[in-house]
Amino acid sequence: MTIADKRADATTSGDDTGIRPFSYRADDEELDDLRRRVRATRWPDRETVDDTSQGVRLDVMRALADYWADEHDWRAVEARLADLPQFVTTIDGVDIHFVHVRSKHEDALPMIVTHGWPGSFLEQLKIVGPLTDPTAHGADASDAFHLVIPSLPGHGFSGKPRTTGWDPIRIATAWAELMRRLGYDRYVAQGGDWGNAVTEQLALQTPPGLVGIHTNMPATVPPAIQSALDAHQDPPADLDEEERNAWDQLAYFYAHGLGYAQEMAGRPQTLYGLADSPVGLAAWMLDHDARSYDLIARVFAGGSEGLTRDDILDNVTLYWLTNTAVSSARLYWESKLPFFAPKGVTLPTGVSVFPDEIYAAPRSWATEAYPNLIHFNRLDRGGHFAAWEQPELFSQEVRATFRSLR
């Protein structure tokens, strides 16, 4: 049992609603065991194709494992985290871990930012500086934010729910309570991936103080388009160029990229191998979407991209040390929401479209999905992990979205 398991077991049943400081340091034995397991990986034979049609390629995983065992430094991650104000509070019986960084500008706008899978709160750490201290990053003091960055239940340093029911709707309710406890009576919310699902549900609940949202993975697919995709039909003939591009991306994802989601939605507890093999866990996390995998493969081949080898392994190591492979997968089992379907959000909404996302939402679909669309922009680079890959562009998008709501 890891330190994180012990902490979660000890606190998820507690009634303490106070906010407690949080810090984390892995045991030396845990890190030694991780490196031993990586070095002892029993490798499969090489794929029989020269592309990714059979999954994550052996040469990518070999390069990742070599770096993980010999060069990656988790202690450097802990040192960075020690400089951040981290806290835990118990909401609805589950410990919620969060980073809370207040800007030096007292009139800053509070914002809660939610990650997805296979990400973590580490995704958002690159935007802390640009958003809380904008004058140091070429922006105006009037664009400052106070940031609240929680870990989803069952992810990272948050507790692991011991009962069912922790879907995006319940998480959104917990986020509203978190912001209330922090004393924020006016705030905004941001999210991508599961973070978008939670953020949209928060907007639908219209808790006191929430005035707008921003998403980098909007749910905009019209019902007729979704029905045609589900039926494996040809695309409608009247799609414009943006809409046809989105159709092609979605059709590819449904045909080639849903394996992980189907298994986690149907049988998350079956994924014992992810809790036992760090390389198995890493391969599962890399196989999330084609363009993110391509980026990561280039990084481990020596390329220079928005992410580094350390970025990628910082995140995988967090999942490993906290033993959250299966507990995080249960969110797919819990949620019954149609992931890409419009939810009827009427709060002011900003949408940023990064080209290498699972699908690049067309303006026409976004306008229909969010009738109070206050910002829409298509970026020229960036993908699924937008805040992590392109923190400056991401920060500019968030500033632009909420400028009119200050």
Short mmCIF file of C-alpha atoms in Angstrom, two decimals:
data_model
loop_
_atom_site.label_atom_id
_atom_site.label_comp_id
_atom_site.label_asym_id
_atom_site.label_seq_id
_atom_site.Cartn_x
_atom_site.Cartn_y
_atom_site.Cartn_z
CA MET A 1 0.00 0.00 0.00
CA THR A 2 1.40 3.37 -1.00
CA ILE A 3 1.46 6.50 1.15
CA ALA A 4 -1.38 7.93 -0.94
CA ASP A 5 -3.49 4.79 -0.38
CA LYS A 6 -2.99 5.11 3.38
CA ARG A 7 -3.95 8.79 3.33
CA ALA A 8 -7.04 8.17 1.25
CA ASP A 9 -8.18 5.24 3.41
CA ALA A 10 -7.71 7.35 6.53
CA THR A 11 -9.60 10.43 5.37
CA THR A 12 -12.35 9.63 2.88
CA SER A 13 -14.79 8.74 5.67
CA GLY A 14 -14.00 11.81 7.77
CA ASP A 15 -16.37 14.64 8.59
CA ASP A 16 -13.77 17.43 8.70
CA THR A 17 -14.92 20.18 6.36
CA GLY A 18 -11.95 22.41 7.11
CA ILE A 19 -9.18 23.17 4.66
CA ARG A 20 -5.90 21.46 5.57
CA PRO A 21 -2.43 22.06 4.12
CA PHE A 22 -1.14 19.21 1.98
CA SER A 23 2.32 18.00 1.03
CA TYR A 24 3.63 14.77 -0.43
CA ARG A 25 6.92 12.93 -0.53
CA ALA A 26 7.24 9.40 -1.88
CA ASP A 27 9.21 6.85 0.11
CA ASP A 28 12.62 5.98 -1.30
CA GLU A 29 11.43 2.37 -1.35
CA GLU A 30 8.51 3.30 -3.63
CA LEU A 31 10.80 4.97 -6.14
CA ASP A 32 13.29 2.10 -5.99
CA ASP A 33 10.44 -0.35 -6.60
CA LEU A 34 9.21 1.71 -9.55
CA ARG A 35 12.63 1.68 -11.23
CA ARG A 36 13.01 -2.04 -10.53
CA ARG A 37 9.66 -2.80 -12.13
CA VAL A 38 10.45 -0.66 -15.19
CA ARG A 39 13.79 -2.44 -15.68
CA ALA A 40 12.16 -5.85 -15.19
CA THR A 41 9.45 -5.31 -17.80
CA ARG A 42 8.66 -8.40 -19.81
CA TRP A 43 8.46 -6.98 -23.30
CA PRO A 44 6.15 -8.22 -26.05
CA ASP A 45 7.42 -8.86 -29.54
CA ARG A 46 7.50 -5.97 -31.98
CA GLU A 47 4.33 -5.00 -33.81
CA THR A 48 3.99 -6.55 -37.26
CA VAL A 49 3.18 -3.28 -39.01
CA ASP A 50 5.13 -0.10 -39.65
CA ASP A 51 2.47 2.25 -38.27
CA THR A 52 0.35 2.64 -35.13
CA SER A 53 -2.60 0.57 -36.31
CA GLN A 54 -1.79 -2.11 -33.70
CA GLY A 55 -1.27 0.39 -30.89
CA VAL A 56 1.65 1.95 -29.04
CA ARG A 57 4.87 0.95 -30.79
CA LEU A 58 7.59 -1.03 -29.05
CA ASP A 59 10.39 1.40 -29.84
CA VAL A 60 8.48 4.27 -28.19
CA MET A 61 7.91 2.28 -25.02
CA ARG A 62 11.54 1.08 -24.93
CA ALA A 63 12.76 4.67 -25.15
CA LEU A 64 10.28 5.77 -22.48
CA ALA A 65 11.29 2.96 -20.14
CA ASP A 66 15.01 3.66 -20.55
CA TYR A 67 14.51 7.31 -19.65
CA TRP A 68 12.15 6.48 -16.79
CA ALA A 69 14.52 4.00 -15.19
CA ASP A 70 17.73 5.98 -15.60
CA GLU A 71 17.05 9.71 -15.93
CA HIS A 72 13.60 10.82 -14.76
CA ASP A 73 13.70 12.58 -11.39
CA TRP A 74 10.49 12.47 -9.37
CA ARG A 75 12.19 14.40 -6.56
CA ALA A 76 12.37 17.39 -8.89
CA VAL A 77 8.58 17.23 -9.23
CA GLU A 78 8.20 17.15 -5.46
CA ALA A 79 10.47 20.17 -5.13
CA ARG A 80 8.30 22.15 -7.56
CA LEU A 81 5.14 21.09 -5.78
CA ALA A 82 6.60 22.10 -2.42
CA ASP A 83 6.68 25.69 -3.69
CA LEU A 84 2.94 25.64 -4.42
CA PRO A 85 0.17 26.14 -1.85
CA GLN A 86 -1.62 22.78 -1.77
CA PHE A 87 -4.59 21.82 0.35
CA VAL A 88 -7.12 19.08 1.05
CA THR A 89 -10.72 19.41 2.17
CA THR A 90 -13.32 16.69 2.64
CA ILE A 91 -16.47 17.13 0.55
CA ASP A 92 -19.27 14.58 0.56
CA GLY A 93 -16.99 12.09 2.30
CA VAL A 94 -14.09 12.32 -0.17
CA ASP A 95 -10.83 14.21 0.25
CA ILE A 96 -10.40 16.78 -2.51
CA HIS A 97 -6.82 17.88 -3.16
CA PHE A 98 -6.28 21.25 -4.81
CA VAL A 99 -3.66 23.85 -5.59
CA HIS A 100 -4.75 27.36 -4.62
CA VAL A 101 -2.62 30.25 -5.87
CA ARG A 102 -3.85 33.77 -5.22
CA SER A 103 -2.64 36.57 -7.43
CA LYS A 104 -0.85 39.56 -5.92
CA HIS A 105 -3.52 41.63 -7.69
CA GLU A 106 -6.38 41.70 -5.20
CA ASP A 107 -9.05 42.39 -7.83
CA ALA A 108 -8.08 39.20 -9.70
CA LEU A 109 -10.92 36.99 -10.95
CA PRO A 110 -11.14 33.59 -9.20
CA MET A 111 -11.17 30.59 -11.54
CA ILE A 112 -11.45 26.86 -10.92
CA VAL A 113 -9.63 24.77 -13.56
CA THR A 114 -10.35 21.05 -14.01
CA HIS A 115 -8.18 18.44 -15.71
CA GLY A 116 -9.22 15.24 -17.48
CA TRP A 117 -7.89 11.72 -18.13
CA PRO A 118 -5.08 10.72 -18.62
CA GLY A 119 -4.06 14.12 -17.32
CA SER A 120 -3.83 15.47 -13.80
CA PHE A 121 -3.50 18.75 -11.95
CA LEU A 122 0.11 18.77 -13.21
CA GLU A 123 -1.30 19.77 -16.62
CA GLN A 124 -2.25 23.20 -15.36
CA LEU A 125 0.90 24.14 -13.47
CA LYS A 126 2.43 25.87 -16.51
CA ILE A 127 -0.45 28.38 -16.57
CA VAL A 128 -0.14 29.35 -12.90
CA GLY A 129 2.47 32.05 -13.56
CA PRO A 130 0.89 33.56 -16.69
CA LEU A 131 -2.58 33.75 -15.13
CA THR A 132 -1.79 34.77 -11.55
CA ASP A 133 1.08 37.12 -12.44
CA PRO A 134 0.16 38.46 -15.88
CA THR A 135 2.42 41.53 -15.73
CA ALA A 136 5.44 39.21 -15.63
CA HIS A 137 4.20 37.54 -18.82
CA GLY A 138 3.41 40.48 -21.03
CA ALA A 139 -0.23 40.92 -20.02
CA ASP A 140 -2.11 43.49 -17.97
CA ALA A 141 -2.77 43.39 -14.24
CA SER A 142 -6.47 43.61 -15.08
CA ASP A 143 -6.21 40.09 -16.57
CA ALA A 144 -5.11 38.44 -13.29
CA PHE A 145 -6.74 35.32 -11.84
CA HIS A 146 -6.79 33.60 -8.48
CA LEU A 147 -6.43 29.92 -9.42
CA VAL A 148 -8.01 26.86 -7.83
CA ILE A 149 -6.77 23.64 -9.47
CA PRO A 150 -8.33 20.50 -7.96
CA SER A 151 -7.59 16.84 -8.57
CA LEU A 152 -10.65 14.88 -9.67
CA PRO A 153 -11.85 12.28 -7.13
CA GLY A 154 -9.94 9.06 -7.67
CA HIS A 155 -7.13 10.95 -9.42
CA GLY A 156 -3.79 12.21 -8.15
CA PHE A 157 -3.76 13.25 -4.51
CA SER A 158 -7.54 13.37 -4.09
CA GLY A 159 -9.25 10.60 -2.18
CA LYS A 160 -10.72 7.54 -3.88
CA PRO A 161 -14.51 7.27 -3.60
CA ARG A 162 -15.55 4.09 -1.78
CA THR A 163 -19.13 4.28 -3.05
CA THR A 164 -20.66 4.74 -6.48
CA GLY A 165 -22.17 7.94 -7.81
CA TRP A 166 -19.15 10.17 -8.38
CA ASP A 167 -20.02 11.26 -11.90
CA PRO A 168 -19.40 14.73 -13.43
CA ILE A 169 -22.66 16.02 -11.96
CA ARG A 170 -21.65 15.12 -8.40
CA ILE A 171 -18.12 16.41 -8.94
CA ALA A 172 -19.53 19.73 -10.17
CA THR A 173 -21.58 19.99 -6.97
CA ALA A 174 -18.40 19.38 -4.98
CA TRP A 175 -16.57 22.09 -6.95
CA ALA A 176 -19.29 24.61 -6.11
CA GLU A 177 -18.89 23.71 -2.45
CA LEU A 178 -15.11 24.04 -2.72
CA MET A 179 -15.40 27.55 -4.12
CA ARG A 180 -17.92 28.45 -1.39
CA ARG A 181 -15.51 27.24 1.30
CA LEU A 182 -12.76 29.34 -0.21
CA GLY A 183 -14.97 32.39 0.13
CA TYR A 184 -15.36 33.14 -3.56
CA ASP A 185 -18.75 34.73 -4.25
CA ARG A 186 -17.95 35.49 -7.92
CA TYR A 187 -15.86 33.21 -10.11
CA VAL A 188 -15.44 31.47 -13.46
CA ALA A 189 -14.59 27.89 -14.44
CA GLN A 190 -12.45 26.21 -17.09
CA GLY A 191 -11.99 22.65 -18.27
CA GLY A 192 -11.10 20.25 -21.05
CA ASP A 193 -11.78 16.52 -21.46
CA TRP A 194 -13.51 15.37 -18.23
CA GLY A 195 -12.78 18.87 -17.00
CA ASN A 196 -15.16 20.15 -19.66
CA ALA A 197 -17.83 17.65 -18.61
CA VAL A 198 -17.54 18.81 -15.00
CA THR A 199 -17.40 22.49 -15.95
CA GLU A 200 -20.50 22.25 -18.13
CA GLN A 201 -22.41 20.50 -15.34
CA LEU A 202 -21.30 23.23 -12.97
CA ALA A 203 -22.68 25.80 -15.42
CA LEU A 204 -25.99 23.92 -15.63
CA GLN A 205 -26.27 23.90 -11.85
CA THR A 206 -25.77 27.72 -11.83
CA PRO A 207 -24.33 27.87 -8.31
CA PRO A 208 -24.26 31.32 -6.72
CA GLY A 209 -21.23 33.23 -7.99
CA LEU A 210 -20.44 31.34 -11.20
CA VAL A 211 -20.57 33.88 -14.03
CA GLY A 212 -19.02 32.09 -17.01
CA ILE A 213 -16.99 29.17 -18.33
CA HIS A 214 -14.25 28.45 -20.85
CA THR A 215 -13.57 25.15 -22.56
CA ASN A 216 -10.82 23.82 -24.79
CA MET A 217 -12.77 20.63 -25.56
CA PRO A 218 -16.36 21.75 -26.14
CA ALA A 219 -19.32 19.41 -26.43
CA THR A 220 -20.90 20.62 -29.66
CA VAL A 221 -21.78 17.65 -31.91
CA PRO A 222 -25.35 18.10 -33.22
CA PRO A 223 -27.73 15.16 -32.67
CA ALA A 224 -28.10 14.47 -36.41
CA ILE A 225 -24.33 14.33 -36.83
CA GLN A 226 -23.94 12.03 -33.83
CA SER A 227 -26.67 9.71 -35.12
CA ALA A 228 -24.99 9.48 -38.51
CA LEU A 229 -21.62 8.74 -36.90
CA ASP A 230 -23.14 6.06 -34.65
CA ALA A 231 -24.79 4.44 -37.68
CA HIS A 232 -21.51 4.55 -39.67
CA GLN A 233 -23.25 6.53 -42.40
CA ASP A 234 -21.64 8.83 -44.92
CA PRO A 235 -21.29 12.47 -43.88
CA PRO A 236 -24.17 14.80 -44.78
CA ALA A 237 -23.59 16.49 -48.10
CA ASP A 238 -24.19 20.01 -46.78
CA LEU A 239 -21.25 20.15 -44.33
CA ASP A 240 -18.92 23.09 -44.81
CA GLU A 241 -15.14 22.70 -44.68
CA GLU A 242 -14.85 23.10 -40.90
CA GLU A 243 -17.75 20.75 -40.27
CA ARG A 244 -16.38 18.11 -42.64
CA ASN A 245 -12.99 18.27 -40.93
CA ALA A 246 -14.69 17.73 -37.56
CA TRP A 247 -16.66 14.82 -39.02
CA ASP A 248 -13.49 13.18 -40.34
CA GLN A 249 -11.73 13.57 -36.98
CA LEU A 250 -14.68 12.14 -35.06
CA ALA A 251 -15.13 9.25 -37.48
CA TYR A 252 -11.46 8.34 -37.09
CA PHE A 253 -11.65 8.55 -33.30
CA TYR A 254 -14.75 6.36 -33.10
CA ALA A 255 -13.19 3.81 -35.46
CA HIS A 256 -9.68 3.70 -33.98
CA GLY A 257 -9.47 5.56 -30.67
CA LEU A 258 -12.24 4.39 -28.35
CA GLY A 259 -10.74 1.14 -27.06
CA TYR A 260 -9.47 2.54 -23.78
CA ALA A 261 -12.73 4.41 -23.09
CA GLN A 262 -14.89 1.36 -23.82
CA GLU A 263 -12.90 -0.82 -21.44
CA MET A 264 -12.87 1.76 -18.65
CA ALA A 265 -16.57 2.50 -19.12
CA GLY A 266 -17.49 -1.17 -19.14
CA ARG A 267 -14.97 -3.02 -16.93
CA PRO A 268 -12.64 -0.63 -15.06
CA GLN A 269 -11.87 -3.09 -12.29
CA THR A 270 -10.43 -5.52 -14.84
CA LEU A 271 -7.42 -3.26 -15.39
CA TYR A 272 -5.26 -4.90 -12.71
CA GLY A 273 -2.27 -4.88 -15.02
CA LEU A 274 -2.15 -1.09 -14.89
CA ALA A 275 -1.75 -1.21 -11.12
CA ASP A 276 0.98 -3.85 -11.36
CA SER A 277 3.12 -2.73 -14.31
CA PRO A 278 4.36 0.85 -14.68
CA VAL A 279 5.19 0.32 -18.35
CA GLY A 280 1.74 -1.18 -18.89
CA LEU A 281 0.23 1.89 -17.24
CA ALA A 282 2.32 4.25 -19.38
CA ALA A 283 1.35 2.48 -22.62
CA TRP A 284 -2.34 2.63 -21.69
CA MET A 285 -2.08 6.37 -20.98
CA LEU A 286 -0.15 7.10 -24.18
CA ASP A 287 -2.84 5.46 -26.32
CA HIS A 288 -5.44 8.15 -25.56
CA ASP A 289 -5.66 9.94 -28.89
CA ALA A 290 -3.67 9.67 -32.09
CA ARG A 291 -2.21 13.17 -32.26
CA SER A 292 -1.13 13.25 -28.62
CA TYR A 293 0.53 9.87 -29.10
CA ASP A 294 2.31 11.10 -32.23
CA LEU A 295 3.62 14.11 -30.29
CA ILE A 296 4.83 11.91 -27.42
CA ALA A 297 6.48 9.47 -29.83
CA ARG A 298 8.39 12.34 -31.43
CA VAL A 299 9.49 13.55 -27.99
CA PHE A 300 10.94 10.16 -27.03
CA ALA A 301 12.63 10.01 -30.43
CA GLY A 302 14.52 13.18 -29.50
CA GLY A 303 12.19 15.82 -30.90
CA SER A 304 11.38 19.15 -29.30
CA GLU A 305 7.66 19.63 -28.75
CA GLY A 306 5.23 21.38 -26.44
CA LEU A 307 5.76 18.54 -23.96
CA THR A 308 9.04 17.10 -22.71
CA ARG A 309 9.93 13.57 -21.67
CA ASP A 310 9.86 14.76 -18.07
CA ASP A 311 6.39 16.27 -18.49
CA ILE A 312 5.04 12.96 -19.72
CA LEU A 313 6.72 10.86 -17.05
CA ASP A 314 5.90 13.31 -14.25
CA ASN A 315 2.25 12.64 -15.02
CA VAL A 316 2.54 8.85 -15.39
CA THR A 317 4.60 8.64 -12.20
CA LEU A 318 1.90 10.55 -10.32
CA TYR A 319 -0.65 7.93 -11.40
CA TRP A 320 1.75 5.16 -10.38
CA LEU A 321 2.68 6.47 -6.95
CA THR A 322 -0.91 7.25 -6.03
CA ASN A 323 -2.14 3.91 -7.44
CA THR A 324 -4.96 5.67 -9.26
CA ALA A 325 -5.04 3.75 -12.55
CA VAL A 326 -8.24 1.90 -11.66
CA SER A 327 -9.86 4.53 -9.42
CA SER A 328 -9.49 7.15 -12.16
CA ALA A 329 -10.87 4.74 -14.77
CA ARG A 330 -14.11 4.44 -12.80
CA LEU A 331 -15.14 7.94 -13.89
CA TYR A 332 -15.81 6.45 -17.33
CA TRP A 333 -18.02 3.81 -15.69
CA GLU A 334 -19.82 6.37 -13.53
CA SER A 335 -20.68 8.91 -16.23
CA LYS A 336 -23.78 8.34 -18.34
CA LEU A 337 -23.56 11.69 -20.10
CA PRO A 338 -23.22 11.74 -23.92
CA PHE A 339 -19.70 13.09 -24.05
CA PHE A 340 -19.75 15.28 -27.16
CA ALA A 341 -23.44 16.24 -27.18
CA PRO A 342 -24.50 19.81 -26.37
CA LYS A 343 -25.82 20.06 -22.81
CA GLY A 344 -27.79 23.30 -23.02
CA VAL A 345 -25.31 25.59 -21.27
CA THR A 346 -26.63 29.15 -21.27
CA LEU A 347 -23.99 30.87 -19.13
CA PRO A 348 -21.45 33.03 -20.99
CA THR A 349 -19.02 30.59 -22.61
CA GLY A 350 -15.65 30.85 -24.32
CA VAL A 351 -14.45 28.17 -26.73
CA SER A 352 -10.85 27.72 -27.85
CA VAL A 353 -10.29 25.22 -30.66
CA PHE A 354 -6.86 23.62 -30.79
CA PRO A 355 -6.25 21.85 -34.12
CA ASP A 356 -4.91 18.57 -32.73
CA GLU A 357 -7.78 17.99 -30.32
CA ILE A 358 -9.87 14.82 -30.77
CA TYR A 359 -12.06 17.00 -32.96
CA ALA A 360 -11.80 20.68 -33.82
CA ALA A 361 -15.25 22.10 -33.10
CA PRO A 362 -16.61 24.24 -35.96
CA ARG A 363 -17.87 27.72 -35.13
CA SER A 364 -21.34 26.78 -36.43
CA TRP A 365 -21.65 23.88 -33.98
CA ALA A 366 -20.24 25.93 -31.08
CA THR A 367 -22.67 28.78 -31.73
CA GLU A 368 -25.58 26.35 -31.63
CA ALA A 369 -24.32 24.53 -28.52
CA TYR A 370 -23.56 27.70 -26.53
CA PRO A 371 -26.18 30.39 -27.26
CA ASN A 372 -24.26 32.81 -25.02
CA LEU A 373 -20.93 32.35 -26.81
CA ILE A 374 -18.71 35.27 -25.79
CA HIS A 375 -15.44 34.07 -27.32
CA PHE A 376 -14.50 31.67 -30.11
CA ASN A 377 -11.06 31.21 -31.59
CA ARG A 378 -9.25 28.62 -33.66
CA LEU A 379 -5.57 28.26 -32.76
CA ASP A 380 -2.82 27.27 -35.17
CA ARG A 381 -1.16 24.73 -32.86
CA GLY A 382 -1.85 22.66 -29.78
CA GLY A 383 -3.86 19.59 -28.98
CA HIS A 384 -5.67 17.68 -26.27
CA PHE A 385 -3.44 18.84 -23.39
CA ALA A 386 -3.67 22.49 -24.36
CA ALA A 387 -2.62 24.12 -21.06
CA TRP A 388 0.28 21.69 -20.80
CA GLU A 389 1.44 21.91 -24.42
CA GLN A 390 0.79 25.58 -25.20
CA PRO A 391 0.49 27.42 -21.87
CA GLU A 392 1.00 30.91 -23.32
CA LEU A 393 -1.62 30.47 -26.03
CA PHE A 394 -3.96 28.85 -23.54
CA SER A 395 -3.51 31.71 -21.08
CA GLN A 396 -4.22 34.26 -23.81
CA GLU A 397 -7.45 32.45 -24.64
CA VAL A 398 -8.61 32.39 -21.03
CA ARG A 399 -7.81 36.08 -20.59
CA ALA A 400 -9.70 36.97 -23.77
CA THR A 401 -12.75 34.92 -22.77
CA PHE A 402 -13.28 36.43 -19.36
CA ARG A 403 -12.22 40.03 -20.00
CA SER A 404 -15.80 41.07 -20.61
CA LEU A 405 -17.01 39.44 -17.37
CA ARG A 406 -14.71 41.27 -14.95
#
